[in-house]
């Protein structure tokens, strides 16, 4: 049975909260572990077939601190040929030109390490001016804004989980 891990880095708790909400929204009988990236060793990562990685963005377009310190877990040895979905928390009003940049940074690393990324998400309905996580008219994963659009988050989570669930083989 496909083993799933949701791995997140979170400074004030928003991404941690969304990681739990994604675990609940995934409609699958597969076991799901929700793990903080700072607690994870590279060896542990190899135990999972399907990874969902979440980060917030800090500074001006920087990856969340725990991810920054633990990016070394993302290597060809740990994730090559695995299927990965990404999600991110950001603030499109105060940080309009670096909105969810952290997800773009994670994306570059997982692609370089040889993983396959699924779960792109339409950028319609967001008001940012620039994002490193943009891919044509989409984001490379689910973008959420608990600072300005919290009321839209659950619907977005449910829809995205429905989409990525199709790629999880029981
Ligand atoms: C000092 C500071 C810098 C931030 N920089 C960015 C940024 O560059 N881009 C962005 O999209 N969000 C930015 N944010 C917003 C956070 O990413 C957002 O509040 C997020 O929900 C925090 O999630 P966390 O509690 O899981 O870390 C920033 C917030 C603060 C307070």
Short mmCIF file of N, CA, C and O in Angstrom, two decimals, residues 66-164:
data_model
loop_
_atom_site.label_atom_id
_atom_site.label_comp_id
_atom_site.label_asym_id
_atom_site.label_seq_id
_atom_site.Cartn_x
_atom_site.Cartn_y
_atom_site.Cartn_z
N UNK A 66 12.87 26.26 8.89
CA UNK A 66 13.13 24.83 9.12
C UNK A 66 13.41 24.10 7.80
O UNK A 66 14.24 23.19 7.75
N UNK A 67 12.72 24.53 6.75
CA UNK A 67 13.02 23.95 5.44
C UNK A 67 14.42 24.35 4.98
O UNK A 67 15.17 23.54 4.46
N UNK A 68 14.72 25.64 5.19
CA UNK A 68 16.05 26.16 4.80
C UNK A 68 17.17 25.31 5.42
O UNK A 68 18.10 24.89 4.75
N UNK A 69 17.04 25.02 6.72
CA UNK A 69 18.08 24.26 7.42
C UNK A 69 18.09 22.77 7.05
O UNK A 69 19.09 22.08 7.23
N UNK A 70 16.94 22.29 6.58
CA UNK A 70 16.83 20.84 6.34
C UNK A 70 16.67 20.46 4.86
O UNK A 70 16.31 19.32 4.56
N UNK A 71 16.97 21.40 3.98
CA UNK A 71 16.83 21.11 2.55
C UNK A 71 17.71 19.94 2.11
O UNK A 71 17.45 19.30 1.09
N UNK A 72 18.75 19.66 2.88
CA UNK A 72 19.67 18.56 2.55
C UNK A 72 18.96 17.21 2.50
O UNK A 72 19.51 16.25 1.95
N UNK A 73 17.75 17.11 3.07
CA UNK A 73 17.03 15.82 2.99
C UNK A 73 16.50 15.55 1.57
O UNK A 73 16.15 14.44 1.25
N UNK A 74 16.42 16.61 0.76
CA UNK A 74 15.93 16.46 -0.61
C UNK A 74 17.11 16.16 -1.52
O UNK A 74 17.85 17.06 -1.93
N UNK A 75 17.31 14.91 -1.83
CA UNK A 75 18.42 14.49 -2.69
C UNK A 75 17.91 13.42 -3.66
O UNK A 75 16.85 12.83 -3.42
N UNK A 76 18.66 13.12 -4.71
CA UNK A 76 18.25 12.02 -5.59
C UNK A 76 18.11 10.71 -4.81
O UNK A 76 17.21 9.91 -5.09
N UNK A 77 18.94 10.50 -3.78
CA UNK A 77 18.86 9.26 -2.99
C UNK A 77 17.53 9.15 -2.24
O UNK A 77 17.01 8.06 -2.03
N UNK A 78 16.97 10.28 -1.81
CA UNK A 78 15.75 10.21 -1.00
C UNK A 78 14.46 10.36 -1.81
O UNK A 78 13.42 9.83 -1.40
N UNK A 79 14.51 11.06 -2.95
CA UNK A 79 13.22 11.32 -3.63
C UNK A 79 13.18 11.04 -5.12
O UNK A 79 12.14 11.25 -5.75
N UNK A 80 14.28 10.57 -5.69
CA UNK A 80 14.27 10.35 -7.14
C UNK A 80 13.13 9.42 -7.55
O UNK A 80 12.90 8.40 -6.89
N UNK A 81 12.41 9.79 -8.61
CA UNK A 81 11.29 9.02 -9.17
C UNK A 81 10.06 8.96 -8.27
O UNK A 81 9.11 8.25 -8.57
N UNK A 82 10.07 9.67 -7.16
CA UNK A 82 8.86 9.69 -6.32
C UNK A 82 7.88 10.75 -6.84
O UNK A 82 8.27 11.69 -7.52
N UNK A 83 6.62 10.53 -6.50
CA UNK A 83 5.61 11.53 -6.85
C UNK A 83 5.43 12.46 -5.67
O UNK A 83 5.27 12.03 -4.53
N UNK A 84 5.46 13.76 -5.98
CA UNK A 84 5.41 14.78 -4.92
C UNK A 84 4.37 15.84 -5.27
O UNK A 84 4.23 16.22 -6.44
N UNK A 85 3.62 16.28 -4.26
CA UNK A 85 2.72 17.42 -4.42
C UNK A 85 3.15 18.49 -3.42
O UNK A 85 3.62 18.17 -2.33
N UNK A 86 2.99 19.75 -3.82
CA UNK A 86 3.47 20.87 -2.98
C UNK A 86 2.30 21.76 -2.56
O UNK A 86 1.36 21.97 -3.32
N UNK A 87 2.40 22.32 -1.35
CA UNK A 87 1.44 23.35 -0.96
C UNK A 87 2.18 24.45 -0.22
O UNK A 87 3.29 24.24 0.30
N UNK A 88 1.57 25.64 -0.17
CA UNK A 88 2.28 26.78 0.42
C UNK A 88 1.32 27.78 1.02
O UNK A 88 0.20 27.95 0.56
N UNK A 89 1.80 28.44 2.04
CA UNK A 89 1.09 29.54 2.68
C UNK A 89 1.85 30.83 2.41
O UNK A 89 3.08 30.84 2.50
N UNK A 90 1.10 31.90 2.12
CA UNK A 90 1.74 33.18 1.89
C UNK A 90 0.75 34.32 2.10
O UNK A 90 -0.39 34.08 2.50
N UNK A 91 1.20 35.52 1.82
CA UNK A 91 0.39 36.72 2.00
C UNK A 91 0.48 37.55 0.72
O UNK A 91 1.48 38.22 0.47
N UNK A 92 -0.58 37.46 -0.10
CA UNK A 92 -0.53 38.08 -1.43
C UNK A 92 -0.67 39.59 -1.39
O UNK A 92 -0.39 40.25 -2.40
N UNK A 93 -1.11 40.16 -0.26
CA UNK A 93 -1.25 41.62 -0.22
C UNK A 93 0.03 42.29 0.25
O UNK A 93 0.58 43.16 -0.41
N UNK A 94 0.54 41.86 1.40
CA UNK A 94 1.74 42.48 1.95
C UNK A 94 3.00 42.07 1.17
O UNK A 94 3.99 42.81 1.16
N UNK A 95 2.97 40.89 0.55
CA UNK A 95 4.15 40.37 -0.16
C UNK A 95 3.76 39.96 -1.58
O UNK A 95 4.01 38.84 -2.02
N UNK A 96 3.15 40.92 -2.28
CA UNK A 96 2.56 40.66 -3.58
C UNK A 96 3.58 40.19 -4.63
O UNK A 96 3.26 39.43 -5.53
N UNK A 97 4.83 40.67 -4.51
CA UNK A 97 5.81 40.30 -5.54
C UNK A 97 6.69 39.11 -5.13
O UNK A 97 7.59 38.71 -5.88
N UNK A 98 6.42 38.55 -3.96
CA UNK A 98 7.15 37.33 -3.55
C UNK A 98 6.16 36.28 -3.02
O UNK A 98 6.51 35.45 -2.19
N UNK A 99 4.93 36.34 -3.53
CA UNK A 99 3.87 35.48 -2.99
C UNK A 99 4.23 33.99 -3.16
O UNK A 99 4.53 33.54 -4.27
N UNK A 100 4.18 33.28 -2.05
CA UNK A 100 4.52 31.84 -1.97
C UNK A 100 5.81 31.45 -2.72
O UNK A 100 5.91 30.37 -3.28
N UNK A 101 6.79 32.36 -2.71
CA UNK A 101 8.07 32.06 -3.36
C UNK A 101 8.71 30.78 -2.80
O UNK A 101 9.41 30.06 -3.52
N UNK A 102 8.49 30.53 -1.52
CA UNK A 102 9.09 29.34 -0.89
C UNK A 102 8.72 28.07 -1.64
O UNK A 102 9.54 27.15 -1.79
N UNK A 103 7.49 28.01 -2.15
CA UNK A 103 7.07 26.82 -2.89
C UNK A 103 7.84 26.70 -4.21
O UNK A 103 8.17 25.60 -4.65
N UNK A 104 8.15 27.84 -4.82
CA UNK A 104 8.95 27.82 -6.04
C UNK A 104 10.36 27.30 -5.76
O UNK A 104 10.93 26.57 -6.58
N UNK A 105 10.91 27.69 -4.61
CA UNK A 105 12.26 27.23 -4.24
C UNK A 105 12.23 25.71 -4.00
O UNK A 105 13.10 24.98 -4.48
N UNK A 106 11.21 25.24 -3.27
CA UNK A 106 11.09 23.79 -3.04
C UNK A 106 10.94 23.03 -4.36
O UNK A 106 11.55 21.99 -4.56
N UNK A 107 10.12 23.60 -5.23
CA UNK A 107 9.87 22.97 -6.55
C UNK A 107 11.19 22.75 -7.29
O UNK A 107 11.45 21.67 -7.81
N UNK A 108 12.02 23.80 -7.34
CA UNK A 108 13.30 23.68 -8.06
C UNK A 108 14.14 22.55 -7.48
O UNK A 108 14.77 21.78 -8.21
N UNK A 109 14.15 22.43 -6.15
CA UNK A 109 14.96 21.38 -5.51
C UNK A 109 14.42 19.98 -5.80
O UNK A 109 15.20 19.07 -6.07
N UNK A 110 13.13 19.80 -5.72
CA UNK A 110 12.60 18.44 -5.92
C UNK A 110 12.71 18.02 -7.39
O UNK A 110 12.99 16.86 -7.69
N UNK A 111 12.56 18.97 -8.30
CA UNK A 111 12.73 18.65 -9.73
C UNK A 111 14.19 18.30 -9.99
O UNK A 111 14.50 17.31 -10.66
N UNK A 112 15.11 19.08 -9.43
CA UNK A 112 16.54 18.81 -9.64
C UNK A 112 16.94 17.45 -9.07
O UNK A 112 17.86 16.81 -9.57
N UNK A 113 16.23 17.01 -8.03
CA UNK A 113 16.56 15.71 -7.41
C UNK A 113 15.85 14.55 -8.11
O UNK A 113 15.98 13.40 -7.70
N UNK A 114 15.07 14.85 -9.15
CA UNK A 114 14.52 13.78 -9.98
C UNK A 114 13.13 13.30 -9.59
O UNK A 114 12.73 12.20 -9.97
N UNK A 115 12.36 14.11 -8.85
CA UNK A 115 10.99 13.72 -8.50
C UNK A 115 10.01 14.21 -9.56
O UNK A 115 10.32 15.11 -10.35
N UNK A 116 8.82 13.61 -9.52
CA UNK A 116 7.75 14.06 -10.43
C UNK A 116 6.75 14.87 -9.59
O UNK A 116 6.28 14.39 -8.55
N UNK A 117 6.45 16.09 -10.03
CA UNK A 117 5.54 16.94 -9.24
C UNK A 117 4.15 16.94 -9.87
O UNK A 117 4.00 17.16 -11.07
N UNK A 118 3.15 16.67 -9.06
CA UNK A 118 1.75 16.75 -9.51
C UNK A 118 1.03 17.82 -8.68
O UNK A 118 1.57 18.32 -7.68
N UNK A 119 -0.20 18.12 -9.07
CA UNK A 119 -1.02 19.01 -8.24
C UNK A 119 -0.86 20.48 -8.51
O UNK A 119 -0.98 21.30 -7.60
N UNK A 120 -0.59 20.85 -9.79
CA UNK A 120 -0.54 22.29 -10.09
C UNK A 120 -1.93 22.89 -9.85
O UNK A 120 -2.93 22.19 -9.90
N UNK A 121 -1.94 24.18 -9.57
CA UNK A 121 -3.17 24.82 -9.12
C UNK A 121 -3.38 26.14 -9.86
O UNK A 121 -2.42 26.93 -9.95
N UNK A 122 -4.58 26.42 -10.38
CA UNK A 122 -4.80 27.66 -11.15
C UNK A 122 -4.52 28.92 -10.32
O UNK A 122 -4.90 28.98 -9.14
N UNK A 123 -3.93 29.92 -10.95
CA UNK A 123 -3.62 31.17 -10.24
C UNK A 123 -4.79 32.15 -10.27
O UNK A 123 -4.68 33.27 -9.74
N UNK A 124 -5.91 31.75 -10.84
CA UNK A 124 -7.11 32.60 -10.89
C UNK A 124 -7.65 32.81 -9.47
O UNK A 124 -7.69 31.86 -8.69
N UNK A 125 -8.01 34.05 -9.16
CA UNK A 125 -8.57 34.31 -7.83
C UNK A 125 -7.55 34.82 -6.83
O UNK A 125 -7.90 35.11 -5.69
N UNK A 126 -6.30 34.95 -7.26
CA UNK A 126 -5.25 35.53 -6.41
C UNK A 126 -4.85 36.88 -7.00
O UNK A 126 -4.96 37.08 -8.21
N UNK A 127 -4.34 37.79 -6.14
CA UNK A 127 -4.05 39.14 -6.63
C UNK A 127 -2.58 39.53 -6.50
O UNK A 127 -2.28 40.70 -6.37
N UNK A 128 -1.71 38.55 -6.54
CA UNK A 128 -0.28 38.86 -6.44
C UNK A 128 0.25 39.41 -7.77
O UNK A 128 -0.41 39.27 -8.81
N UNK A 129 1.43 40.03 -7.71
CA UNK A 129 2.02 40.53 -8.96
C UNK A 129 3.11 39.59 -9.48
O UNK A 129 3.38 39.54 -10.67
N UNK A 130 3.77 38.85 -8.56
CA UNK A 130 4.84 37.95 -9.00
C UNK A 130 5.01 36.82 -8.00
O UNK A 130 4.81 36.99 -6.80
N UNK A 131 5.40 35.64 -8.51
CA UNK A 131 5.69 34.51 -7.63
C UNK A 131 6.68 33.57 -8.29
O UNK A 131 6.52 33.23 -9.47
N UNK A 132 7.67 33.12 -7.54
CA UNK A 132 8.60 32.11 -8.04
C UNK A 132 7.91 30.77 -8.23
O UNK A 132 8.47 29.86 -8.83
N UNK A 133 6.72 30.63 -7.65
CA UNK A 133 5.98 29.37 -7.75
C UNK A 133 5.03 29.36 -8.95
O UNK A 133 4.25 28.43 -9.10
N UNK A 134 5.10 30.39 -9.80
CA UNK A 134 4.22 30.45 -10.98
C UNK A 134 4.73 29.55 -12.08
O UNK A 134 5.93 29.47 -12.33
N UNK A 135 3.77 28.92 -12.75
CA UNK A 135 4.09 28.10 -13.92
C UNK A 135 2.96 28.37 -14.92
O UNK A 135 1.85 27.91 -14.72
N UNK A 136 3.24 29.16 -15.94
CA UNK A 136 2.20 29.64 -16.87
C UNK A 136 1.09 30.32 -16.06
O UNK A 136 1.36 31.19 -15.27
N UNK A 137 -0.16 29.87 -16.20
CA UNK A 137 -1.25 30.51 -15.45
C UNK A 137 -1.55 29.77 -14.15
O UNK A 137 -2.63 29.91 -13.59
N UNK A 138 -0.61 28.98 -13.69
CA UNK A 138 -0.83 28.15 -12.50
C UNK A 138 0.27 28.38 -11.47
O UNK A 138 1.29 29.01 -11.75
N UNK A 139 0.05 27.83 -10.27
CA UNK A 139 1.12 27.65 -9.30
C UNK A 139 1.58 26.20 -9.40
O UNK A 139 0.80 25.32 -9.78
N UNK A 140 2.80 25.95 -8.97
CA UNK A 140 3.33 24.58 -9.03
C UNK A 140 2.67 23.66 -7.98
O UNK A 140 2.93 22.46 -7.95
N UNK A 141 1.87 24.22 -7.12
CA UNK A 141 1.14 23.45 -6.11
C UNK A 141 0.04 24.32 -5.52
O UNK A 141 -0.20 25.44 -6.00
N UNK A 142 -0.58 23.84 -4.48
CA UNK A 142 -1.69 24.59 -3.87
C UNK A 142 -1.17 25.81 -3.11
O UNK A 142 -0.32 25.69 -2.22
N UNK A 143 -1.68 27.00 -3.45
CA UNK A 143 -1.31 28.24 -2.75
C UNK A 143 -2.47 28.67 -1.86
O UNK A 143 -3.61 28.75 -2.32
N UNK A 144 -2.18 28.93 -0.60
CA UNK A 144 -3.20 29.38 0.34
C UNK A 144 -2.76 30.67 1.01
O UNK A 144 -1.56 30.89 1.21
N UNK A 145 -3.74 31.50 1.35
CA UNK A 145 -3.45 32.78 1.99
C UNK A 145 -4.35 32.93 3.21
O UNK A 145 -5.47 33.42 3.10
N UNK A 146 -3.87 32.49 4.33
CA UNK A 146 -4.66 32.55 5.56
C UNK A 146 -4.74 33.99 6.09
O UNK A 146 -5.55 34.29 6.96
N UNK A 147 -3.87 34.88 5.60
CA UNK A 147 -3.89 36.28 6.06
C UNK A 147 -5.01 37.08 5.40
O UNK A 147 -5.57 37.97 6.02
N UNK A 148 -5.32 36.77 4.13
CA UNK A 148 -6.30 37.58 3.39
C UNK A 148 -7.49 36.81 2.82
O UNK A 148 -8.51 37.41 2.50
N UNK A 149 -7.32 35.50 2.64
CA UNK A 149 -8.40 34.72 2.01
C UNK A 149 -8.66 33.43 2.78
O UNK A 149 -8.87 32.37 2.19
N UNK A 150 -8.67 33.54 4.10
CA UNK A 150 -8.84 32.33 4.92
C UNK A 150 -10.17 31.64 4.61
O UNK A 150 -10.26 30.41 4.67
N UNK A 151 -11.16 32.43 4.24
CA UNK A 151 -12.49 31.85 3.99
C UNK A 151 -12.49 30.97 2.74
O UNK A 151 -13.41 30.18 2.55
N UNK A 152 -11.49 31.09 1.90
CA UNK A 152 -11.42 30.26 0.68
C UNK A 152 -10.59 29.00 0.88
O UNK A 152 -10.59 28.10 0.03
N UNK A 153 -9.88 28.91 1.99
CA UNK A 153 -8.89 27.84 2.14
C UNK A 153 -9.51 26.44 2.12
O UNK A 153 -9.00 25.55 1.45
N UNK A 154 -10.59 26.22 2.87
CA UNK A 154 -11.11 24.85 2.97
C UNK A 154 -11.59 24.32 1.61
O UNK A 154 -11.31 23.19 1.25
N UNK A 155 -12.27 25.21 0.88
CA UNK A 155 -12.74 24.81 -0.45
C UNK A 155 -11.55 24.48 -1.36
O UNK A 155 -11.56 23.49 -2.11
N UNK A 156 -10.50 25.29 -1.27
CA UNK A 156 -9.30 25.05 -2.09
C UNK A 156 -8.63 23.73 -1.68
O UNK A 156 -8.21 22.95 -2.53
N UNK A 157 -8.55 23.50 -0.39
CA UNK A 157 -7.94 22.25 0.11
C UNK A 157 -8.73 21.05 -0.40
O UNK A 157 -8.16 20.08 -0.91
N UNK A 158 -10.06 21.11 -0.27
CA UNK A 158 -10.90 19.97 -0.67
C UNK A 158 -10.74 19.67 -2.16
O UNK A 158 -10.61 18.52 -2.56
N UNK A 159 -10.76 20.71 -2.97
CA UNK A 159 -10.67 20.54 -4.42
C UNK A 159 -9.29 19.98 -4.82
O UNK A 159 -9.18 19.06 -5.63
N UNK A 160 -8.26 20.53 -4.20
CA UNK A 160 -6.88 20.08 -4.54
C UNK A 160 -6.67 18.64 -4.08
O UNK A 160 -6.07 17.85 -4.81
N UNK A 161 -7.20 18.31 -2.92
CA UNK A 161 -7.03 16.94 -2.42
C UNK A 161 -7.75 15.93 -3.32
O UNK A 161 -7.25 14.83 -3.57
N UNK A 162 -8.92 16.35 -3.81
CA UNK A 162 -9.65 15.48 -4.74
C UNK A 162 -8.78 15.22 -5.97
O UNK A 162 -8.64 14.10 -6.44
N UNK A 163 -8.17 16.29 -6.45
CA UNK A 163 -7.31 16.20 -7.65
C UNK A 163 -6.10 15.28 -7.40
O UNK A 163 -5.84 14.38 -8.19
N UNK A 164 -5.39 15.48 -6.31
CA UNK A 164 -4.16 14.69 -6.13
C UNK A 164 -4.48 13.26 -5.68
O UNK A 164 -3.68 12.35 -5.90
#
